[in-house]
Coordinates of C-alpha atoms and ligand atoms in Angstrom, one line a residue:
M212 CA -0.2 -0.1 0.2
G213 CA 1.6 3.4 -0.9
L214 CA 2.0 4.7 2.4
D215 CA 4.6 7.6 1.1
D216 CA 2.0 9.3 -0.6
D217 CA 0.7 10.6 3.0
M218 CA 4.1 10.6 4.6
D219 CA 5.4 13.8 3.5
D220 CA 3.6 16.5 5.2
T221 CA 5.9 17.2 8.0
Q222 CA 4.0 19.6 10.5
V223 CA 5.2 22.7 10.8
L224 CA 4.6 24.2 14.5
P225 CA 2.6 27.3 13.7
Q226 CA 3.8 29.3 16.7
G227 CA 6.7 31.2 16.0
A228 CA 10.3 29.8 16.3
P229 CA 10.6 26.2 15.0
A230 CA 10.6 23.2 18.2
S231 CA 14.1 23.2 17.9
D232 CA 14.8 27.2 18.8
R233 CA 12.5 26.8 21.4
R234 CA 14.3 24.0 23.0
D235 CA 17.8 25.9 22.5
R236 CA 16.6 29.2 24.0
A237 CA 14.9 27.0 26.8
V238 CA 18.2 25.1 28.0
R239 CA 20.1 29.0 27.8
A240 CA 17.3 30.3 30.2
A241 CA 17.3 26.8 32.3
V242 CA 21.5 27.5 33.1
E243 CA 20.9 31.2 33.5
Q244 CA 17.6 30.6 36.1
G245 CA 19.6 28.1 37.8
L246 CA 17.3 25.2 37.1
V247 CA 20.3 23.4 36.2
G248 CA 23.8 23.9 37.9
P249 CA 26.3 22.1 40.1
D250 CA 23.4 21.5 42.6
A251 CA 20.8 20.8 40.4
P252 CA 22.9 18.4 37.6
L253 CA 19.8 16.9 36.1
A254 CA 16.1 18.6 34.9
G255 CA 13.4 17.8 32.3
L256 CA 11.9 20.0 30.1
L257 CA 8.9 20.2 28.9
D258 CA 7.8 22.6 25.7
V259 CA 4.1 23.5 26.8
T260 CA 3.8 25.6 23.4
G261 CA 5.0 22.6 21.2
I262 CA 2.2 20.4 23.6
R263 CA -0.5 22.7 22.8
A264 CA 0.2 22.9 18.9
G265 CA 0.3 19.2 19.3
A266 CA -2.8 18.7 20.8
A267 CA -4.4 20.8 18.7
A268 CA -2.9 19.2 15.5
L269 CA -4.6 16.0 16.5
R270 CA -8.0 17.3 16.8
A271 CA -7.5 18.8 13.5
A272 CA -6.4 15.9 12.0
F273 CA -9.5 13.8 12.8
D274 CA -12.0 16.4 12.2
E275 CA -10.7 16.4 8.5
V276 CA -11.6 12.9 7.9
T277 CA -14.7 12.4 10.2
A278 CA -18.1 13.2 8.6
P279 CA -19.1 16.4 10.7
G280 CA -20.6 16.1 13.9
T281 CA -18.9 12.6 14.7
P282 CA -18.2 12.3 18.3
V283 CA -14.2 11.7 18.8
L284 CA -12.8 11.4 22.0
H285 CA -8.5 11.7 22.1
A286 CA -7.8 9.8 25.3
F287 CA -3.9 10.6 26.0
A288 CA -2.8 7.3 27.0
V289 CA -1.5 8.6 30.7
K290 CA 1.5 5.8 30.9
A291 CA 3.7 7.8 28.5
T292 CA 3.6 11.4 30.4
P293 CA 1.9 10.8 34.0
L294 CA 2.0 14.1 35.0
V295 CA -1.3 16.2 36.4
P296 CA 0.0 19.4 35.0
V297 CA 0.5 18.0 31.3
L298 CA -2.9 15.8 32.0
R299 CA -4.7 19.4 32.9
L300 CA -3.1 20.9 30.0
L301 CA -4.0 18.4 27.6
H302 CA -7.5 18.8 29.2
D303 CA -7.5 22.4 28.7
A304 CA -6.6 21.6 24.6
G305 CA -9.8 19.1 24.8
I306 CA -8.0 16.0 25.5
G307 CA -9.0 13.1 27.8
A308 CA -7.6 10.2 29.2
E309 CA -6.6 6.8 28.9
V310 CA -5.9 4.9 32.1
A311 CA -4.7 1.5 33.1
S312 CA -4.4 1.2 36.9
P313 CA -5.6 3.3 40.2
G314 CA -2.8 4.9 40.1
E315 CA -3.6 6.6 36.6
L316 CA -7.1 6.9 37.3
A317 CA -6.1 9.1 40.4
L318 CA -4.0 11.3 38.2
A319 CA -6.8 12.1 35.7
R320 CA -9.1 12.7 38.4
A321 CA -6.5 14.8 40.6
A322 CA -6.1 16.8 36.6
G323 CA -9.8 17.4 36.3
I324 CA -10.5 15.3 33.6
P325 CA -14.1 14.3 33.7
P326 CA -15.5 10.6 33.6
A327 CA -17.0 11.2 30.2
H328 CA -13.5 12.2 28.9
T329 CA -11.7 8.6 30.9
V330 CA -11.1 5.4 29.1
L331 CA -10.2 2.4 31.5
D332 CA -8.1 -0.3 29.5
S333 CA -5.4 -2.5 31.8
P334 CA -5.3 -6.2 31.5
A335 CA -5.2 -7.0 35.4
K336 CA -8.4 -5.0 36.6
T337 CA -9.1 -6.3 40.3
P338 CA -12.7 -5.9 41.2
A339 CA -12.2 -3.2 43.2
E340 CA -11.4 -1.1 40.0
L341 CA -13.8 -2.0 38.4
R342 CA -16.5 -1.2 40.7
E343 CA -15.0 2.3 40.8
A344 CA -14.9 2.8 36.9
L345 CA -18.4 1.7 36.6
A346 CA -19.7 4.0 39.6
L347 CA -17.9 7.0 38.0
G348 CA -19.4 6.2 34.7
I349 CA -15.6 5.8 33.3
A350 CA -15.9 3.8 29.8
V351 CA -14.4 0.2 30.7
N352 CA -12.8 -2.2 27.8
A353 CA -13.1 -5.6 29.1
D354 CA -9.9 -7.5 28.4
N355 CA -11.0 -11.3 28.6
A356 CA -13.8 -13.8 29.3
Q357 CA -13.3 -13.7 32.9
E358 CA -13.1 -9.7 33.0
L359 CA -16.4 -9.7 31.2
A360 CA -18.1 -12.0 33.8
R361 CA -17.3 -9.5 36.7
I362 CA -18.4 -6.8 34.4
D363 CA -21.8 -8.7 34.2
A364 CA -22.3 -9.2 38.0
L365 CA -21.2 -5.6 38.3
V366 CA -24.1 -4.2 35.7
Q367 CA -26.6 -6.5 37.5
S368 CA -26.2 -5.2 40.6
A369 CA -26.5 -1.2 40.2
P370 CA -27.2 0.8 37.0
T371 CA -23.9 2.3 35.3
G372 CA -23.3 5.2 33.0
S373 CA -19.9 4.0 31.4
P374 CA -19.6 2.7 28.2
L375 CA -18.6 -0.6 27.8
G376 CA -16.7 -2.7 25.4
I377 CA -14.3 -5.8 24.3
R378 CA -11.0 -5.2 23.7
V379 CA -10.0 -7.5 20.7
N380 CA -6.2 -8.9 19.8
P381 CA -6.3 -8.6 15.8
Q382 CA -3.1 -10.6 16.0
V383 CA -2.0 -8.6 12.9
G384 CA 1.4 -9.5 14.1
G385 CA 4.7 -7.2 15.6
G386 CA 6.8 -4.7 14.8
A387 CA 10.2 -4.4 15.3
I388 CA 10.1 -4.0 19.2
E389 CA 8.9 -7.4 20.2
A390 CA 8.0 -5.9 23.7
L391 CA 5.6 -3.2 22.2
S392 CA 3.8 -5.5 19.9
T393 CA 0.3 -6.2 21.4
A394 CA -1.0 -7.9 18.3
T395 CA 1.0 -10.9 18.2
A396 CA -0.4 -14.4 17.9
T397 CA 0.4 -14.6 21.8
S398 CA 0.2 -11.4 23.1
K399 CA -1.3 -10.9 26.6
F400 CA -3.8 -8.3 25.6
G401 CA -7.1 -8.6 24.8
V402 CA -9.4 -11.7 23.0
P403 CA -7.4 -13.3 20.5
L404 CA -9.3 -12.9 17.4
L405 CA -8.0 -15.4 15.0
D406 CA -8.0 -17.8 17.7
E407 CA -10.1 -21.2 17.3
G408 CA -13.6 -19.9 18.1
A409 CA -12.7 -16.6 19.4
R410 CA -14.2 -14.3 17.1
E411 CA -17.9 -16.4 17.8
W412 CA -17.3 -16.1 21.1
V413 CA -16.8 -12.2 20.6
V414 CA -20.0 -12.0 18.4
R415 CA -22.1 -13.7 20.9
A416 CA -20.8 -12.0 23.7
Y417 CA -22.2 -8.8 21.9
L418 CA -25.7 -10.0 20.7
D419 CA -26.0 -11.9 24.9
R420 CA -25.3 -8.3 26.2
P421 CA -26.8 -5.5 24.5
W422 CA -25.0 -2.7 27.2
L423 CA -21.6 -3.7 25.0
T424 CA -21.9 -1.1 22.9
R425 CA -17.8 -0.3 21.9
L426 CA -15.2 -2.3 20.7
H427 CA -11.6 -1.8 21.2
A428 CA -8.1 -2.8 19.7
H429 CA -4.2 -1.1 20.6
S430 CA -2.2 -3.3 18.2
G431 CA 1.1 -1.7 19.4
S432 CA 3.3 1.1 19.8
Q433 CA 6.9 2.2 18.9
G434 CA 8.3 0.1 15.7
M435 CA 4.6 -0.9 14.6
P436 CA 4.6 -0.2 10.9
L437 CA 2.1 1.7 9.7
D438 CA 0.4 -1.0 7.7
L439 CA -0.2 -3.0 10.5
L440 CA -1.5 -0.5 12.8
T441 CA -4.0 -0.2 10.0
G442 CA -4.7 -3.3 9.6
G443 CA -5.6 -3.9 12.9
V444 CA -7.8 -0.8 12.9
R445 CA -9.6 -2.6 9.7
A446 CA -10.1 -5.9 11.7
T447 CA -11.8 -4.1 14.4
Y448 CA -13.9 -2.4 11.7
E449 CA -15.2 -5.3 10.0
L450 CA -16.2 -7.1 13.7
A451 CA -17.9 -4.4 14.7
E452 CA -19.8 -4.4 11.5
E453 CA -20.5 -8.1 11.6
I454 CA -21.6 -8.2 14.9
N455 CA -24.3 -4.9 14.0
A456 CA -25.3 -6.6 11.1
R457 CA -26.0 -10.0 13.2
A458 CA -27.6 -7.8 15.8
G459 CA -29.8 -6.3 13.5
R460 CA -29.2 -2.7 14.9
R461 CA -26.2 0.0 15.4
Q462 CA -25.2 -1.9 18.9
I463 CA -21.7 -1.3 18.4
D464 CA -21.9 2.8 18.1
T465 CA -17.8 3.6 18.9
L466 CA -14.6 1.9 17.9
D467 CA -11.3 2.5 20.3
I468 CA -8.9 2.2 18.0
G469 CA -5.9 2.4 20.3
G470 CA -2.8 4.7 19.9
G471 CA 0.7 3.5 19.1
L472 CA 1.8 5.9 16.3
P473 CA 5.3 5.8 16.3
V474 CA 7.8 8.5 16.6
N475 CA 10.6 9.7 14.5
F476 CA 13.8 9.8 17.5
A477 CA 16.2 10.4 14.2
S478 CA 15.5 14.2 13.6
D479 CA 13.2 17.3 14.9
E480 CA 10.7 16.2 12.1
E481 CA 7.4 15.2 13.3
S482 CA 7.2 11.9 11.2
P483 CA 4.5 10.1 10.4
T484 CA 2.0 13.1 11.6
H485 CA -1.5 12.3 13.0
A486 CA -2.5 14.3 10.3
A487 CA -0.9 11.7 7.9
Y488 CA -2.1 8.9 9.7
A489 CA -5.9 9.5 9.9
R490 CA -6.1 10.5 6.4
L491 CA -4.2 6.5 5.6
L492 CA -6.9 5.4 8.1
R493 CA -9.6 7.0 6.2
R494 CA -8.5 5.7 2.7
E495 CA -8.2 2.0 4.4
V496 CA -10.7 2.0 6.5
P497 CA -13.3 4.3 4.6
G498 CA -16.5 3.1 6.6
L499 CA -15.0 3.7 10.0
F500 CA -15.3 7.8 9.3
D501 CA -18.8 8.0 7.5
G502 CA -20.2 8.9 10.6
R503 CA -21.8 5.7 11.7
Y504 CA -19.1 5.4 14.3
G505 CA -17.9 7.5 17.1
L506 CA -14.0 7.2 17.8
V507 CA -12.0 6.9 20.7
T508 CA -8.0 7.5 19.6
E509 CA -5.4 6.4 22.7
F510 CA -2.4 8.2 21.7
G511 CA 0.8 8.4 23.9
R512 CA 4.1 8.7 22.4
S513 CA 3.3 10.8 19.6
L514 CA 1.8 13.3 21.6
L515 CA 4.7 13.9 23.9
A516 CA 7.8 12.8 23.1
K517 CA 9.1 15.7 20.9
H518 CA 8.2 17.8 23.2
G519 CA 10.5 16.6 26.1
T520 CA 14.1 17.3 26.9
L521 CA 16.0 16.1 29.6
L522 CA 18.9 18.3 30.2
A523 CA 22.1 17.0 32.3
R524 CA 25.5 18.6 33.7
V525 CA 29.0 17.1 32.8
E526 CA 30.1 16.2 35.5
Y527 CA 33.7 15.1 34.8
V528 CA 35.0 14.0 31.4
K529 CA 38.2 11.2 31.0
S530 CA 39.4 8.8 28.3
A531 CA 39.7 5.1 28.5
G532 CA 41.5 2.5 26.1
G533 CA 41.2 5.7 23.4
R534 CA 37.8 6.1 24.1
G535 CA 36.4 9.9 25.2
I536 CA 33.6 9.4 28.1
A537 CA 31.5 11.8 29.6
L538 CA 30.1 11.3 33.0
T539 CA 26.7 13.2 33.3
H540 CA 23.5 13.1 35.5
A541 CA 21.5 11.3 33.0
G542 CA 21.5 7.8 33.2
V543 CA 19.1 4.6 33.7
Q544 CA 17.4 6.1 36.2
V545 CA 15.8 8.4 33.7
A546 CA 16.2 6.6 30.4
T547 CA 15.8 2.8 31.3
R548 CA 14.6 1.8 28.0
T549 CA 17.7 3.4 26.1
V550 CA 20.1 1.9 28.6
Y551 CA 19.2 -1.8 28.8
A552 CA 17.9 -2.0 25.2
P553 CA 20.2 0.5 23.5
E554 CA 19.5 -0.9 19.7
A555 CA 15.6 -0.6 20.4
W556 CA 15.4 2.9 21.5
P557 CA 18.3 5.3 20.2
L558 CA 18.3 8.9 21.8
R559 CA 19.6 11.9 20.1
I560 CA 21.6 14.0 22.1
A561 CA 22.6 17.6 21.8
A562 CA 25.5 19.2 23.2
Y563 CA 25.6 23.0 25.6
D564 CA 28.2 24.7 26.8
A565 CA 28.5 25.7 30.2
K566 CA 26.5 29.0 29.6
G567 CA 23.6 26.9 27.7
R568 CA 24.6 27.4 24.4
P569 CA 24.7 25.1 21.5
K570 CA 28.5 23.9 21.1
S571 CA 29.8 23.7 18.2
G572 CA 33.3 22.2 16.8
P573 CA 34.2 19.2 15.4
A574 CA 32.5 16.0 16.1
V575 CA 34.4 13.6 18.1
G576 CA 33.1 9.9 19.2
Q577 CA 32.3 10.5 22.8
D578 CA 30.2 7.6 25.3
I579 CA 27.2 9.8 27.1
A580 CA 27.8 8.2 30.4
G581 CA 25.2 8.0 33.4
P582 CA 25.4 8.6 37.4
A583 CA 24.7 5.0 37.9
C584 CA 27.5 2.4 39.2
F585 CA 27.1 -0.1 36.2
A586 CA 29.0 -0.4 33.2
G587 CA 26.2 -0.4 31.4
D588 CA 24.9 2.6 31.9
L589 CA 25.3 4.4 28.9
L590 CA 23.2 6.8 27.0
A591 CA 25.3 6.7 23.8
R592 CA 28.4 4.6 22.8
D593 CA 31.0 6.5 20.5
R594 CA 28.3 9.4 19.9
P595 CA 30.1 12.2 17.6
L596 CA 29.5 15.3 19.3
P597 CA 31.6 18.7 19.8
P598 CA 34.1 17.8 22.6
L599 CA 32.4 18.0 25.7
E600 CA 33.8 19.4 28.7
Q601 CA 33.5 19.6 32.8
G602 CA 30.6 21.8 33.4
D603 CA 28.8 21.6 30.2
Y604 CA 25.9 20.3 29.5
V605 CA 24.0 17.6 27.8
A606 CA 20.5 17.7 26.4
V607 CA 19.0 14.0 25.8
L608 CA 16.1 15.2 23.0
D609 CA 12.8 13.4 22.4
T610 CA 12.4 12.4 26.0
G611 CA 8.5 13.7 26.8
A612 CA 6.9 10.3 26.7
Y613 CA 8.1 7.5 28.6
Y614 CA 11.4 8.7 29.6
F615 CA 12.0 11.5 32.4
A616 CA 8.7 10.8 34.0
H617 CA 9.2 7.1 34.4
H618 CA 11.7 7.1 37.3
Y619 CA 13.6 3.9 38.2
S620 CA 15.2 4.1 41.2
Y621 CA 18.6 2.5 41.1
N622 CA 21.3 3.6 43.3
S623 CA 18.5 5.5 45.1
L624 CA 19.4 8.7 42.4
A625 CA 16.6 11.2 43.0
R626 CA 13.9 11.8 40.8
P627 CA 14.7 15.3 38.6
G628 CA 12.8 18.5 38.8
I629 CA 10.3 19.0 35.6
H630 CA 9.8 22.2 34.6
G631 CA 7.4 23.7 31.5
F632 CA 8.4 26.0 29.6
A633 CA 7.3 28.9 27.2
A634 CA 9.4 31.2 25.5
D635 CA 8.0 34.3 23.9
P636 CA 7.6 33.5 19.9
D637 CA 10.0 36.3 18.9
P638 CA 13.3 36.1 20.7
G639 CA 14.0 39.8 19.1
A640 CA 11.6 41.1 21.6
G641 CA 13.6 40.2 24.6
G642 CA 13.5 36.3 24.2
A643 CA 12.2 35.7 27.8
V644 CA 11.6 32.2 28.6
R645 CA 9.2 31.5 31.8
F646 CA 9.2 28.2 33.4
S647 CA 6.8 26.6 36.0
V648 CA 7.7 23.7 38.3
V649 CA 5.6 20.5 36.9
R650 CA 7.3 18.1 39.5
A651 CA 9.7 19.4 42.2
P652 CA 13.0 17.5 42.5
Q653 CA 13.0 14.3 45.0
R654 CA 14.8 15.8 48.1
V655 CA 16.9 12.9 50.0
E656 CA 14.9 13.1 53.0
E657 CA 12.1 11.3 50.5
I658 CA 14.2 8.8 49.3
V659 CA 15.3 7.7 52.8
A660 CA 11.3 7.8 53.7
E661 CA 10.3 6.2 50.6
S662 CA 13.0 3.4 51.3
G663 CA 12.0 2.5 54.9
G664 CA 13.1 5.2 57.0
A665 CA 10.3 5.1 59.4
T666 CA 10.7 1.5 59.9
R667 CA 14.1 1.5 60.7
D668 CA 13.9 -1.2 63.2
A669 CA 11.4 -3.5 61.4
L670 CA 13.7 -6.7 60.7
R671 CA 15.7 -6.6 64.2
E672 CA 12.7 -7.6 66.2
L673 CA 11.6 -10.6 64.2
Ligands
PLP948 C1 0.2 2.2 25.9 C2 -0.9 2.2 25.4 C3 -1.5 3.3 24.5 C4 -0.5 4.1 23.8 O1 0.7 3.9 23.2 P1 1.3 4.8 22.2 O2 2.3 3.9 21.5 O3 2.4 5.8 23.3 O4 0.4 5.7 21.5 C5 -2.2 3.1 24.2 N1 -3.8 2.1 24.7 C6 -3.3 1.6 25.2 C7 -4.4 0.1 25.5 C8 -2.0 1.1 25.7 O5 -1.6 0.3 26.7

């Protein structure tokens, strides 16, 4: 299928300076304003202008391809950036929340996201979670037959306003990253549609339960080719058509097509865009957009990844075996996937000097090492960059989703502070960059408290 036709419309962010200029100015300002420095050697930065523009572009992308009046809920996958102020900002931009644990639901509620804009999907919901979701009226997608039986009991015991559906696994196959491929033959998610008898079981489940009105699939994340994602949506749509035909009415009124749009980690270009994906979906599955179905999407990485930057001070530089090594404060605690699976999760790194100005000069291969005590704690190996010096900064790019908000407590390293920023669109007009604390840096006393500091004698008394 000619995916390339739709893949060339790189998104130009409308607000003034491009994302890379905004980032450079934010790094400079973060150094000048002391957000990073000798005593705060690591911080996450979130580009509020970019997040707003990305949310608006997502909504416009689906407005363009859906029949007028089609209800569309974009539910941001909270796991991608589980930060209340981010969820709040997205809520202001008309985006809801997809949650998959009691913690994520609590974050969405703390952000003020209403139940009608919230979707609960997770493979292991407890009875209490289901009861809470149905009491609140939050949409729930049942993962499997046992969960559906629990929902049956709840629906019988109390009325609920929750839109309810089943998650299916279209088994279209896996992408480049096995761990993120949810539509393989043996994936743990949803009802495996191609297994013997499974499709008929799903159809019967709907015919027996007139209150099941949604159908859900999320076929994978980063590394999934677009034709597999599209194939998963097509299979889900065809199943909905079959169920509605056999029911003799439009029982399924909403399809939840999941998220999973891959992100380009190789340059500043946003590609593929949500607009390109939406157009591709309409071309490949036109019936989904003719107004008969409402839509739910669950994008995570593609909404936030490019709007986050991790900024780390270079504490020392050294050389070993002829290799230059920069010892920085960004490592496994904030880029866990990249450190443990560097082939699957490469990240771009930009070099800045001690004043936060972009470094130039001939590139030299250097290892960018983190602060943790194991040899593999490297964000990049032999990466060509201008020679780094003590007191410089490295910016780890595209880390707004699944990185700096996903702390891994190795070596009891503190969670970094996260700061939102907005830059005056016109650098000539003073170029002021304003920051706001999204999450305060973790203090050492908090690390002690979270590590059993209050139960110091717990083991002596056994
Ligand atoms: C993780 C997940 C998403 C979001 O995936 P992205 O690749 O971040 O867009 C959406 N839906 C479900 C059910 C998920 O598990």
